[in-house]
Amino acid sequence: MKRKTIITGVNFLGVLNPNVYRLLNYYGYLSFLKYPGISCNFEELNKFIGIAKELNVVVDIHGLPGLIPRLHAKHICDNIDWERVSKDLFSLRGSNVFSTHIGADKLFMAKQKDFDAVLRKNMYAMKNTILVKYNRSIINVGGENQPGGRIYPQIFITPEFVGHAWEILDFGVFDVSHARLAAEELGITFEEYVERLKNRDKVKIIHISGCDLSVKNPIKRDSHIVTTIREYQILLSILPKFKHVKRIASEYAYHKRHSNLPTVKDLVTETITLHTALETRDISKTEEMLTYLKKQKMNTAQEVEKVLKRISGHN
């Protein structure tokens, strides 16, 4: 039976040389770009639109400047300066898909109990705003599971709450690191967390990145650092449970810790290794590629191209 096609991509990180994205796309390792990566501001958004349009890649819109990134928060869209959101954003490939996080903060919990009504209201507010302002009639709104440990009540990170939200939303986003951290906070295993998730068939996007389990600060644990072979093992093991996934994104954003800016080498390593994992579905080949890339010098676009030529068989 023919294996379904899943495209792979990475965060757009405007602090890095855009030629690196051009090279990864040219050599066939980059199929889509996700926004935001680190910065959620208009300067970064406009850079993202520019490179995505140039490369004609699929885009994954996971937030906007001013958006409250919580689907159960009241007035989720009120702070967006829509006049500054370029109409070009919603002409990009894949721009009919928009997502952000499931849940809300403790203040919302104290004042509002009708979670489903607020979720539906926010969902349709986003659809209608984009329809009116950008004439984009088909917008699918999705939600991502939260890691917990921040300002969120535990109810929002339970697999039951997440699965129920996916039932209401157009699609689901499953974040592997978020699920690992949420499971730990809930006192269950990652495997149990996944098994208790309902509506897994609605998940269209998976996010993957490294998380720093060595620190106690829960905000810094969801650190979006380099993905390790352990995360790739988990990804490949759970794929059969998410039968309708279309995109998998590395959310790499930081080198080792939140305070360390990303590097070209990390980004290239993430992009190629994730692509290899999905192409081969073989953890040994994935680890072999990851090990090889870690040994290469890739600090500039020129050095990156040499490595890409080597592994792609180009002269």
PDB file of C-alpha atoms in Angstrom:
ATOM      1  CA  MET A   1       0.000   0.000   0.000  1.00  0.00           C
ATOM      2  CA  LYS A   2       1.326   3.428  -0.944  1.00  0.00           C
ATOM      3  CA  ARG A   3       2.517   5.453   2.034  1.00  0.00           C
ATOM      4  CA  LYS A   4       0.695   8.736   2.530  1.00  0.00           C
ATOM      5  CA  THR A   5       2.665  11.893   1.809  1.00  0.00           C
ATOM      6  CA  ILE A   6       3.569  13.991   4.827  1.00  0.00           C
ATOM      7  CA  ILE A   7       5.481  17.181   4.178  1.00  0.00           C
ATOM      8  CA  THR A   8       8.087  18.483   6.613  1.00  0.00           C
ATOM      9  CA  GLY A   9       9.125  21.996   7.560  1.00  0.00           C
ATOM     10  CA  VAL A  10      10.607  24.246  10.203  1.00  0.00           C
ATOM     11  CA  ASN A  11      10.096  27.486  12.082  1.00  0.00           C
ATOM     12  CA  PHE A  12      10.905  30.649  10.197  1.00  0.00           C
ATOM     13  CA  LEU A  13      13.693  32.357  12.144  1.00  0.00           C
ATOM     14  CA  GLY A  14      14.326  35.822  10.765  1.00  0.00           C
ATOM     15  CA  VAL A  15      17.618  36.200  12.631  1.00  0.00           C
ATOM     16  CA  LEU A  16      19.197  33.601  10.346  1.00  0.00           C
ATOM     17  CA  ASN A  17      20.465  34.051   6.800  1.00  0.00           C
ATOM     18  CA  PRO A  18      17.467  33.546   4.449  1.00  0.00           C
ATOM     19  CA  ASN A  19      19.780  31.903   1.916  1.00  0.00           C
ATOM     20  CA  VAL A  20      19.816  28.864   4.181  1.00  0.00           C
ATOM     21  CA  TYR A  21      16.064  28.432   3.651  1.00  0.00           C
ATOM     22  CA  ARG A  22      16.570  28.898  -0.089  1.00  0.00           C
ATOM     23  CA  LEU A  23      19.200  26.161  -0.160  1.00  0.00           C
ATOM     24  CA  LEU A  24      17.163  23.715   1.914  1.00  0.00           C
ATOM     25  CA  ASN A  25      14.201  24.251  -0.395  1.00  0.00           C
ATOM     26  CA  TYR A  26      16.292  23.951  -3.561  1.00  0.00           C
ATOM     27  CA  TYR A  27      17.768  20.617  -2.480  1.00  0.00           C
ATOM     28  CA  GLY A  28      14.358  19.226  -1.558  1.00  0.00           C
ATOM     29  CA  TYR A  29      14.515  19.215   2.241  1.00  0.00           C
ATOM     30  CA  LEU A  30      12.088  22.048   3.007  1.00  0.00           C
ATOM     31  CA  SER A  31       8.426  21.864   1.991  1.00  0.00           C
ATOM     32  CA  PHE A  32       6.833  24.382   4.322  1.00  0.00           C
ATOM     33  CA  LEU A  33       7.575  27.180   6.780  1.00  0.00           C
ATOM     34  CA  LYS A  34       5.884  27.918  10.100  1.00  0.00           C
ATOM     35  CA  TYR A  35       5.222  31.359  11.598  1.00  0.00           C
ATOM     36  CA  PRO A  36       5.998  32.502  14.240  1.00  0.00           C
ATOM     37  CA  GLY A  37       9.356  31.043  15.203  1.00  0.00           C
ATOM     38  CA  ILE A  38      10.834  33.237  17.948  1.00  0.00           C
ATOM     39  CA  SER A  39       9.461  36.712  17.281  1.00  0.00           C
ATOM     40  CA  CYS A  40       5.780  37.377  16.647  1.00  0.00           C
ATOM     41  CA  ASN A  41       5.924  40.905  15.249  1.00  0.00           C
ATOM     42  CA  PHE A  42       5.190  42.574  11.932  1.00  0.00           C
ATOM     43  CA  GLU A  43       8.820  42.842  10.858  1.00  0.00           C
ATOM     44  CA  GLU A  44       9.217  39.084  11.235  1.00  0.00           C
ATOM     45  CA  LEU A  45       5.840  38.413   9.621  1.00  0.00           C
ATOM     46  CA  ASN A  46       6.740  40.454   6.543  1.00  0.00           C
ATOM     47  CA  LYS A  47      10.073  38.636   6.200  1.00  0.00           C
ATOM     48  CA  PHE A  48       8.186  35.348   6.470  1.00  0.00           C
ATOM     49  CA  ILE A  49       5.695  36.358   3.781  1.00  0.00           C
ATOM     50  CA  GLY A  50       8.533  37.430   1.507  1.00  0.00           C
ATOM     51  CA  ILE A  51      10.552  34.212   1.670  1.00  0.00           C
ATOM     52  CA  ALA A  52       7.460  31.957   1.582  1.00  0.00           C
ATOM     53  CA  LYS A  53       6.192  33.759  -1.524  1.00  0.00           C
ATOM     54  CA  GLU A  54       9.590  33.580  -3.202  1.00  0.00           C
ATOM     55  CA  LEU A  55      10.008  29.849  -2.542  1.00  0.00           C
ATOM     56  CA  ASN A  56       6.330  29.037  -3.116  1.00  0.00           C
ATOM     57  CA  VAL A  57       6.306  26.782  -0.065  1.00  0.00           C
ATOM     58  CA  VAL A  58       3.292  25.803   2.023  1.00  0.00           C
ATOM     59  CA  VAL A  59       2.870  27.963   5.128  1.00  0.00           C
ATOM     60  CA  ASP A  60       1.781  27.069   8.655  1.00  0.00           C
ATOM     61  CA  ILE A  61       0.241  30.113  10.372  1.00  0.00           C
ATOM     62  CA  HIS A  62       0.357  29.491  14.116  1.00  0.00           C
ATOM     63  CA  GLY A  63      -0.199  33.028  15.374  1.00  0.00           C
ATOM     64  CA  LEU A  64      -0.292  36.708  14.453  1.00  0.00           C
ATOM     65  CA  PRO A  65       1.108  39.859  16.112  1.00  0.00           C
ATOM     66  CA  GLY A  66      -1.301  40.888  18.856  1.00  0.00           C
ATOM     67  CA  LEU A  67      -3.235  37.620  18.859  1.00  0.00           C
ATOM     68  CA  ILE A  68      -3.869  36.127  22.299  1.00  0.00           C
ATOM     69  CA  PRO A  69      -2.443  32.636  21.666  1.00  0.00           C
ATOM     70  CA  ARG A  70      -5.189  30.799  23.569  1.00  0.00           C
ATOM     71  CA  LEU A  71      -8.312  29.595  21.812  1.00  0.00           C
ATOM     72  CA  HIS A  72     -10.436  29.715  24.959  1.00  0.00           C
ATOM     73  CA  ALA A  73      -9.474  33.312  25.821  1.00  0.00           C
ATOM     74  CA  LYS A  74     -12.098  35.996  25.381  1.00  0.00           C
ATOM     75  CA  HIS A  75     -11.424  38.691  22.779  1.00  0.00           C
ATOM     76  CA  ILE A  76      -8.729  36.566  21.138  1.00  0.00           C
ATOM     77  CA  CYS A  77      -8.563  38.792  18.026  1.00  0.00           C
ATOM     78  CA  ASP A  78      -9.145  42.219  19.585  1.00  0.00           C
ATOM     79  CA  ASN A  79      -5.477  43.250  19.757  1.00  0.00           C
ATOM     80  CA  ILE A  80      -4.576  42.390  16.168  1.00  0.00           C
ATOM     81  CA  ASP A  81      -3.853  45.406  13.975  1.00  0.00           C
ATOM     82  CA  TRP A  82      -5.447  43.907  10.878  1.00  0.00           C
ATOM     83  CA  GLU A  83      -4.514  46.918   8.759  1.00  0.00           C
ATOM     84  CA  ARG A  84      -0.871  45.891   9.092  1.00  0.00           C
ATOM     85  CA  VAL A  85      -1.460  42.237   8.184  1.00  0.00           C
ATOM     86  CA  SER A  86      -0.541  42.035   4.515  1.00  0.00           C
ATOM     87  CA  LYS A  87      -3.142  40.582   2.163  1.00  0.00           C
ATOM     88  CA  ASP A  88      -0.262  38.567   0.679  1.00  0.00           C
ATOM     89  CA  LEU A  89      -0.286  36.348   3.776  1.00  0.00           C
ATOM     90  CA  PHE A  90      -3.630  34.843   2.815  1.00  0.00           C
ATOM     91  CA  SER A  91      -2.617  34.286  -0.790  1.00  0.00           C
ATOM     92  CA  LEU A  92       0.250  31.963   0.179  1.00  0.00           C
ATOM     93  CA  ARG A  93      -0.012  28.197  -0.275  1.00  0.00           C
ATOM     94  CA  GLY A  94      -1.634  26.605   2.765  1.00  0.00           C
ATOM     95  CA  SER A  95      -2.741  29.912   4.252  1.00  0.00           C
ATOM     96  CA  ASN A  96      -6.274  28.562   4.652  1.00  0.00           C
ATOM     97  CA  VAL A  97      -4.989  26.798   7.785  1.00  0.00           C
ATOM     98  CA  PHE A  98      -4.623  28.727  11.048  1.00  0.00           C
ATOM     99  CA  SER A  99      -3.953  27.416  14.550  1.00  0.00           C
ATOM    100  CA  THR A 100      -3.014  28.416  18.076  1.00  0.00           C
ATOM    101  CA  HIS A 101      -3.096  26.871  21.551  1.00  0.00           C
ATOM    102  CA  ILE A 102      -6.022  25.244  23.316  1.00  0.00           C
ATOM    103  CA  GLY A 103      -6.977  26.659  26.728  1.00  0.00           C
ATOM    104  CA  ALA A 104      -6.860  29.975  28.533  1.00  0.00           C
ATOM    105  CA  ASP A 105      -5.408  31.489  31.702  1.00  0.00           C
ATOM    106  CA  LYS A 106      -6.585  31.266  35.316  1.00  0.00           C
ATOM    107  CA  LEU A 107      -8.427  34.586  35.158  1.00  0.00           C
ATOM    108  CA  PHE A 108     -10.634  33.191  32.414  1.00  0.00           C
ATOM    109  CA  MET A 109     -11.191  30.044  34.492  1.00  0.00           C
ATOM    110  CA  ALA A 110     -12.547  32.126  37.358  1.00  0.00           C
ATOM    111  CA  LYS A 111     -14.989  34.110  35.255  1.00  0.00           C
ATOM    112  CA  GLN A 112     -16.146  31.762  32.504  1.00  0.00           C
ATOM    113  CA  LYS A 113     -17.345  28.178  32.611  1.00  0.00           C
ATOM    114  CA  ASP A 114     -18.863  27.768  29.165  1.00  0.00           C
ATOM    115  CA  PHE A 115     -15.655  26.738  27.430  1.00  0.00           C
ATOM    116  CA  ASP A 116     -17.312  25.392  24.280  1.00  0.00           C
ATOM    117  CA  ALA A 117     -19.271  28.581  23.594  1.00  0.00           C
ATOM    118  CA  VAL A 118     -16.146  30.749  23.822  1.00  0.00           C
ATOM    119  CA  LEU A 119     -14.190  28.329  21.640  1.00  0.00           C
ATOM    120  CA  ARG A 120     -16.865  28.381  18.943  1.00  0.00           C
ATOM    121  CA  LYS A 121     -17.161  32.167  19.147  1.00  0.00           C
ATOM    122  CA  ASN A 122     -13.406  32.641  18.717  1.00  0.00           C
ATOM    123  CA  MET A 123     -13.265  30.107  15.904  1.00  0.00           C
ATOM    124  CA  TYR A 124     -15.933  31.868  13.875  1.00  0.00           C
ATOM    125  CA  ALA A 125     -14.594  35.338  14.718  1.00  0.00           C
ATOM    126  CA  MET A 126     -11.305  34.385  13.088  1.00  0.00           C
ATOM    127  CA  LYS A 127     -13.021  32.899  10.036  1.00  0.00           C
ATOM    128  CA  ASN A 128     -15.332  35.878   9.546  1.00  0.00           C
ATOM    129  CA  THR A 129     -12.616  38.498  10.043  1.00  0.00           C
ATOM    130  CA  ILE A 130     -10.398  36.925   7.402  1.00  0.00           C
ATOM    131  CA  LEU A 131     -13.352  36.518   5.050  1.00  0.00           C
ATOM    132  CA  VAL A 132     -14.341  40.189   5.334  1.00  0.00           C
ATOM    133  CA  LYS A 133     -10.846  41.705   5.261  1.00  0.00           C
ATOM    134  CA  TYR A 134      -9.078  39.346   2.841  1.00  0.00           C
ATOM    135  CA  ASN A 135     -11.894  37.688   0.901  1.00  0.00           C
ATOM    136  CA  ARG A 136     -10.586  34.280   1.964  1.00  0.00           C
ATOM    137  CA  SER A 137     -13.726  32.212   2.393  1.00  0.00           C
ATOM    138  CA  ILE A 138     -12.260  28.893   3.537  1.00  0.00           C
ATOM    139  CA  ILE A 139     -10.248  29.142   6.738  1.00  0.00           C
ATOM    140  CA  ASN A 140      -9.730  26.054   8.878  1.00  0.00           C
ATOM    141  CA  VAL A 141      -9.024  26.808  12.542  1.00  0.00           C
ATOM    142  CA  GLY A 142      -7.115  24.312  14.652  1.00  0.00           C
ATOM    143  CA  GLY A 143      -5.849  23.950  18.208  1.00  0.00           C
ATOM    144  CA  GLU A 144      -2.657  22.638  19.787  1.00  0.00           C
ATOM    145  CA  ASN A 145      -2.299  20.763  23.081  1.00  0.00           C
ATOM    146  CA  GLN A 146      -0.615  22.766  25.852  1.00  0.00           C
ATOM    147  CA  PRO A 147       2.403  21.664  27.944  1.00  0.00           C
ATOM    148  CA  GLY A 148       1.024  22.846  31.293  1.00  0.00           C
ATOM    149  CA  GLY A 149       3.090  24.320  34.090  1.00  0.00           C
ATOM    150  CA  ARG A 150       2.502  27.910  33.137  1.00  0.00           C
ATOM    151  CA  ILE A 151      -0.565  29.973  33.968  1.00  0.00           C
ATOM    152  CA  TYR A 152      -3.008  27.309  32.860  1.00  0.00           C
ATOM    153  CA  PRO A 153      -5.290  25.247  35.110  1.00  0.00           C
ATOM    154  CA  GLN A 154      -4.701  21.511  34.711  1.00  0.00           C
ATOM    155  CA  ILE A 155      -8.099  21.013  33.106  1.00  0.00           C
ATOM    156  CA  PHE A 156      -6.788  22.559  29.898  1.00  0.00           C
ATOM    157  CA  ILE A 157      -3.911  20.079  29.528  1.00  0.00           C
ATOM    158  CA  THR A 158      -5.821  16.843  30.110  1.00  0.00           C
ATOM    159  CA  PRO A 159      -6.088  14.611  27.033  1.00  0.00           C
ATOM    160  CA  GLU A 160      -9.871  14.585  27.461  1.00  0.00           C
ATOM    161  CA  PHE A 161     -10.128  18.392  27.226  1.00  0.00           C
ATOM    162  CA  VAL A 162      -7.761  18.514  24.256  1.00  0.00           C
ATOM    163  CA  GLY A 163      -9.626  15.762  22.402  1.00  0.00           C
ATOM    164  CA  HIS A 164     -12.957  17.461  23.018  1.00  0.00           C
ATOM    165  CA  ALA A 165     -11.609  20.757  21.661  1.00  0.00           C
ATOM    166  CA  TRP A 166     -10.401  18.945  18.530  1.00  0.00           C
ATOM    167  CA  GLU A 167     -13.943  17.648  18.046  1.00  0.00           C
ATOM    168  CA  ILE A 168     -15.247  21.236  17.857  1.00  0.00           C
ATOM    169  CA  LEU A 169     -12.359  22.699  15.860  1.00  0.00           C
ATOM    170  CA  ASP A 170     -11.678  22.077  12.180  1.00  0.00           C
ATOM    171  CA  PHE A 171      -8.481  20.175  12.974  1.00  0.00           C
ATOM    172  CA  GLY A 172      -5.972  19.371  15.682  1.00  0.00           C
ATOM    173  CA  VAL A 173      -2.270  20.122  16.179  1.00  0.00           C
ATOM    174  CA  PHE A 174      -0.342  17.629  18.298  1.00  0.00           C
ATOM    175  CA  ASP A 175       2.869  18.841  19.933  1.00  0.00           C
ATOM    176  CA  VAL A 176       5.050  15.937  21.066  1.00  0.00           C
ATOM    177  CA  SER A 177       7.036  17.902  23.669  1.00  0.00           C
ATOM    178  CA  HIS A 178       3.884  19.531  25.045  1.00  0.00           C
ATOM    179  CA  ALA A 179       2.324  16.096  25.497  1.00  0.00           C
ATOM    180  CA  ARG A 180       5.403  14.755  27.290  1.00  0.00           C
ATOM    181  CA  LEU A 181       5.426  17.695  29.711  1.00  0.00           C
ATOM    182  CA  ALA A 182       1.663  17.617  30.258  1.00  0.00           C
ATOM    183  CA  ALA A 183       1.748  13.878  30.961  1.00  0.00           C
ATOM    184  CA  GLU A 184       4.445  14.400  33.555  1.00  0.00           C
ATOM    185  CA  GLU A 185       2.439  17.164  35.251  1.00  0.00           C
ATOM    186  CA  LEU A 186      -0.685  14.976  35.236  1.00  0.00           C
ATOM    187  CA  GLY A 187       1.223  12.038  36.725  1.00  0.00           C
ATOM    188  CA  ILE A 188       0.694   9.710  33.771  1.00  0.00           C
ATOM    189  CA  THR A 189       2.931   8.273  31.068  1.00  0.00           C
ATOM    190  CA  PHE A 190       3.239   9.803  27.623  1.00  0.00           C
ATOM    191  CA  GLU A 191       1.815   6.589  26.187  1.00  0.00           C
ATOM    192  CA  GLU A 192      -1.275   6.848  28.398  1.00  0.00           C
ATOM    193  CA  TYR A 193      -1.709  10.501  27.428  1.00  0.00           C
ATOM    194  CA  VAL A 194      -1.767   9.590  23.736  1.00  0.00           C
ATOM    195  CA  GLU A 195      -4.125   6.632  24.256  1.00  0.00           C
ATOM    196  CA  ARG A 196      -6.621   8.815  26.148  1.00  0.00           C
ATOM    197  CA  LEU A 197      -6.705  11.430  23.368  1.00  0.00           C
ATOM    198  CA  LYS A 198      -9.956  11.281  21.442  1.00  0.00           C
ATOM    199  CA  ASN A 199     -10.364  12.541  17.866  1.00  0.00           C
ATOM    200  CA  ARG A 200      -6.771  11.782  16.905  1.00  0.00           C
ATOM    201  CA  ASP A 201      -7.995  11.399  13.336  1.00  0.00           C
ATOM    202  CA  LYS A 202      -8.575  15.159  13.246  1.00  0.00           C
ATOM    203  CA  VAL A 203      -4.884  15.926  13.808  1.00  0.00           C
ATOM    204  CA  LYS A 204      -3.409  17.378  10.613  1.00  0.00           C
ATOM    205  CA  ILE A 205      -0.170  18.853  11.988  1.00  0.00           C
ATOM    206  CA  ILE A 206       2.458  17.539  14.405  1.00  0.00           C
ATOM    207  CA  HIS A 207       5.081  19.745  16.085  1.00  0.00           C
ATOM    208  CA  ILE A 208       8.345  18.333  17.343  1.00  0.00           C
ATOM    209  CA  SER A 209      11.358  19.814  19.137  1.00  0.00           C
ATOM    210  CA  GLY A 210      13.677  19.105  22.025  1.00  0.00           C
ATOM    211  CA  CYS A 211      12.589  19.973  25.554  1.00  0.00           C
ATOM    212  CA  ASP A 212      14.884  20.526  28.511  1.00  0.00           C
ATOM    213  CA  LEU A 213      13.718  18.106  31.196  1.00  0.00           C
ATOM    214  CA  SER A 214      16.726  18.951  33.379  1.00  0.00           C
ATOM    215  CA  VAL A 215      15.403  22.332  34.566  1.00  0.00           C
ATOM    216  CA  LYS A 216      12.623  22.924  37.080  1.00  0.00           C
ATOM    217  CA  ASN A 217      11.175  26.107  35.570  1.00  0.00           C
ATOM    218  CA  PRO A 218       8.191  24.831  33.542  1.00  0.00           C
ATOM    219  CA  ILE A 219       8.328  27.732  31.085  1.00  0.00           C
ATOM    220  CA  LYS A 220      11.944  26.999  30.185  1.00  0.00           C
ATOM    221  CA  ARG A 221      11.352  23.248  29.937  1.00  0.00           C
ATOM    222  CA  ASP A 222       9.267  23.756  26.804  1.00  0.00           C
ATOM    223  CA  SER A 223      12.441  25.135  25.319  1.00  0.00           C
ATOM    224  CA  HIS A 224      12.188  24.444  21.561  1.00  0.00           C
ATOM    225  CA  ILE A 225      15.797  23.302  21.413  1.00  0.00           C
ATOM    226  CA  VAL A 226      17.412  20.807  19.033  1.00  0.00           C
ATOM    227  CA  THR A 227      15.418  17.616  18.570  1.00  0.00           C
ATOM    228  CA  THR A 228      17.190  14.516  19.910  1.00  0.00           C
ATOM    229  CA  ILE A 229      17.059  10.983  18.590  1.00  0.00           C
ATOM    230  CA  ARG A 230      14.670  10.168  21.449  1.00  0.00           C
ATOM    231  CA  GLU A 231      12.087  12.615  20.078  1.00  0.00           C
ATOM    232  CA  TYR A 232      12.462  11.136  16.595  1.00  0.00           C
ATOM    233  CA  GLN A 233      11.885   7.666  18.056  1.00  0.00           C
ATOM    234  CA  ILE A 234       8.718   8.898  19.734  1.00  0.00           C
ATOM    235  CA  LEU A 235       7.551  10.590  16.544  1.00  0.00           C
ATOM    236  CA  LEU A 236       7.938   7.470  14.423  1.00  0.00           C
ATOM    237  CA  SER A 237       6.273   5.304  17.073  1.00  0.00           C
ATOM    238  CA  ILE A 238       3.126   7.444  17.313  1.00  0.00           C
ATOM    239  CA  LEU A 239       2.603   8.212  13.617  1.00  0.00           C
ATOM    240  CA  PRO A 240       0.322   5.164  13.097  1.00  0.00           C
ATOM    241  CA  LYS A 241      -2.019   6.608  15.748  1.00  0.00           C
ATOM    242  CA  PHE A 242      -2.419   9.883  13.843  1.00  0.00           C
ATOM    243  CA  LYS A 243      -3.704   8.645  10.519  1.00  0.00           C
ATOM    244  CA  HIS A 244      -4.486  11.952   8.807  1.00  0.00           C
ATOM    245  CA  VAL A 245      -1.372  14.018   9.513  1.00  0.00           C
ATOM    246  CA  LYS A 246      -0.328  16.135   6.547  1.00  0.00           C
ATOM    247  CA  ARG A 247       2.519  18.233   7.963  1.00  0.00           C
ATOM    248  CA  ILE A 248       5.230  17.801  10.569  1.00  0.00           C
ATOM    249  CA  ALA A 249       7.189  20.836  11.718  1.00  0.00           C
ATOM    250  CA  SER A 250      10.338  21.184  13.740  1.00  0.00           C
ATOM    251  CA  GLU A 251       9.761  24.029  16.183  1.00  0.00           C
ATOM    252  CA  TYR A 252      13.471  24.482  16.792  1.00  0.00           C
ATOM    253  CA  ALA A 253      14.092  28.059  17.910  1.00  0.00           C
ATOM    254  CA  TYR A 254      16.938  28.118  20.446  1.00  0.00           C
ATOM    255  CA  HIS A 255      20.430  26.704  20.785  1.00  0.00           C
ATOM    256  CA  LYS A 256      20.484  24.728  24.066  1.00  0.00           C
ATOM    257  CA  ARG A 257      18.451  27.205  26.167  1.00  0.00           C
ATOM    258  CA  HIS A 258      15.953  30.041  25.720  1.00  0.00           C
ATOM    259  CA  SER A 259      18.715  32.611  26.094  1.00  0.00           C
ATOM    260  CA  ASN A 260      20.779  31.184  23.224  1.00  0.00           C
ATOM    261  CA  LEU A 261      19.943  32.380  19.716  1.00  0.00           C
ATOM    262  CA  PRO A 262      19.446  29.742  17.023  1.00  0.00           C
ATOM    263  CA  THR A 263      22.287  28.694  14.759  1.00  0.00           C
ATOM    264  CA  VAL A 264      22.447  27.895  11.066  1.00  0.00           C
ATOM    265  CA  LYS A 265      23.914  24.468  11.812  1.00  0.00           C
ATOM    266  CA  ASP A 266      21.071  23.553  14.175  1.00  0.00           C
ATOM    267  CA  LEU A 267      18.419  24.665  11.703  1.00  0.00           C
ATOM    268  CA  VAL A 268      19.946  22.689   8.843  1.00  0.00           C
ATOM    269  CA  THR A 269      20.408  19.631  11.043  1.00  0.00           C
ATOM    270  CA  GLU A 270      16.764  19.807  12.166  1.00  0.00           C
ATOM    271  CA  THR A 271      15.415  20.225   8.649  1.00  0.00           C
ATOM    272  CA  ILE A 272      17.384  17.422   7.042  1.00  0.00           C
ATOM    273  CA  THR A 273      17.023  14.962   9.923  1.00  0.00           C
ATOM    274  CA  LEU A 274      13.252  15.420  10.152  1.00  0.00           C
ATOM    275  CA  HIS A 275      12.964  14.975   6.388  1.00  0.00           C
ATOM    276  CA  THR A 276      15.063  11.797   6.620  1.00  0.00           C
ATOM    277  CA  ALA A 277      12.907  10.397   9.439  1.00  0.00           C
ATOM    278  CA  LEU A 278       9.733  10.833   7.400  1.00  0.00           C
ATOM    279  CA  GLU A 279      11.236   9.655   4.132  1.00  0.00           C
ATOM    280  CA  THR A 280      12.745   6.465   5.552  1.00  0.00           C
ATOM    281  CA  ARG A 281      10.586   5.801   8.671  1.00  0.00           C
ATOM    282  CA  ASP A 282      13.805   4.148   9.859  1.00  0.00           C
ATOM    283  CA  ILE A 283      15.266   5.283  13.186  1.00  0.00           C
ATOM    284  CA  SER A 284      18.706   3.830  12.387  1.00  0.00           C
ATOM    285  CA  LYS A 285      18.974   5.841   9.171  1.00  0.00           C
ATOM    286  CA  THR A 286      17.641   8.898  10.974  1.00  0.00           C
ATOM    287  CA  GLU A 287      20.273   8.559  13.689  1.00  0.00           C
ATOM    288  CA  GLU A 288      22.972   8.007  11.090  1.00  0.00           C
ATOM    289  CA  MET A 289      22.022  11.261   9.347  1.00  0.00           C
ATOM    290  CA  LEU A 290      21.774  13.169  12.635  1.00  0.00           C
ATOM    291  CA  THR A 291      25.215  11.950  13.714  1.00  0.00           C
ATOM    292  CA  TYR A 292      26.730  12.851  10.360  1.00  0.00           C
ATOM    293  CA  LEU A 293      25.291  16.368  10.351  1.00  0.00           C
ATOM    294  CA  LYS A 294      26.490  17.074  13.880  1.00  0.00           C
ATOM    295  CA  LYS A 295      30.058  16.530  12.668  1.00  0.00           C
ATOM    296  CA  GLN A 296      29.815  18.957   9.749  1.00  0.00           C
ATOM    297  CA  LYS A 297      30.865  22.580   9.677  1.00  0.00           C
ATOM    298  CA  MET A 298      27.761  24.572   8.752  1.00  0.00           C
ATOM    299  CA  ASN A 299      28.062  28.147   9.962  1.00  0.00           C
ATOM    300  CA  THR A 300      27.541  29.885   6.606  1.00  0.00           C
ATOM    301  CA  ALA A 301      25.345  29.387   3.568  1.00  0.00           C
ATOM    302  CA  GLN A 302      28.399  28.364   1.563  1.00  0.00           C
ATOM    303  CA  GLU A 303      29.282  25.636   4.052  1.00  0.00           C
ATOM    304  CA  VAL A 304      25.677  24.477   4.139  1.00  0.00           C
ATOM    305  CA  GLU A 305      25.593  24.142   0.362  1.00  0.00           C
ATOM    306  CA  LYS A 306      28.702  21.960   0.376  1.00  0.00           C
ATOM    307  CA  VAL A 307      27.037  19.562   2.809  1.00  0.00           C
ATOM    308  CA  LEU A 308      23.769  19.570   0.856  1.00  0.00           C
ATOM    309  CA  LYS A 309      25.595  18.757  -2.374  1.00  0.00           C
ATOM    310  CA  ARG A 310      27.418  15.920  -0.645  1.00  0.00           C
ATOM    311  CA  ILE A 311      24.373  14.220   0.863  1.00  0.00           C
ATOM    312  CA  SER A 312      22.178  14.836  -2.169  1.00  0.00           C
ATOM    313  CA  GLY A 313      24.672  13.441  -4.647  1.00  0.00           C
ATOM    314  CA  HIS A 314      25.060  16.709  -6.569  1.00  0.00           C
ATOM    315  CA  ASN A 315      28.369  17.517  -8.235  1.00  0.00           C
TER     316      ASN A 315
END
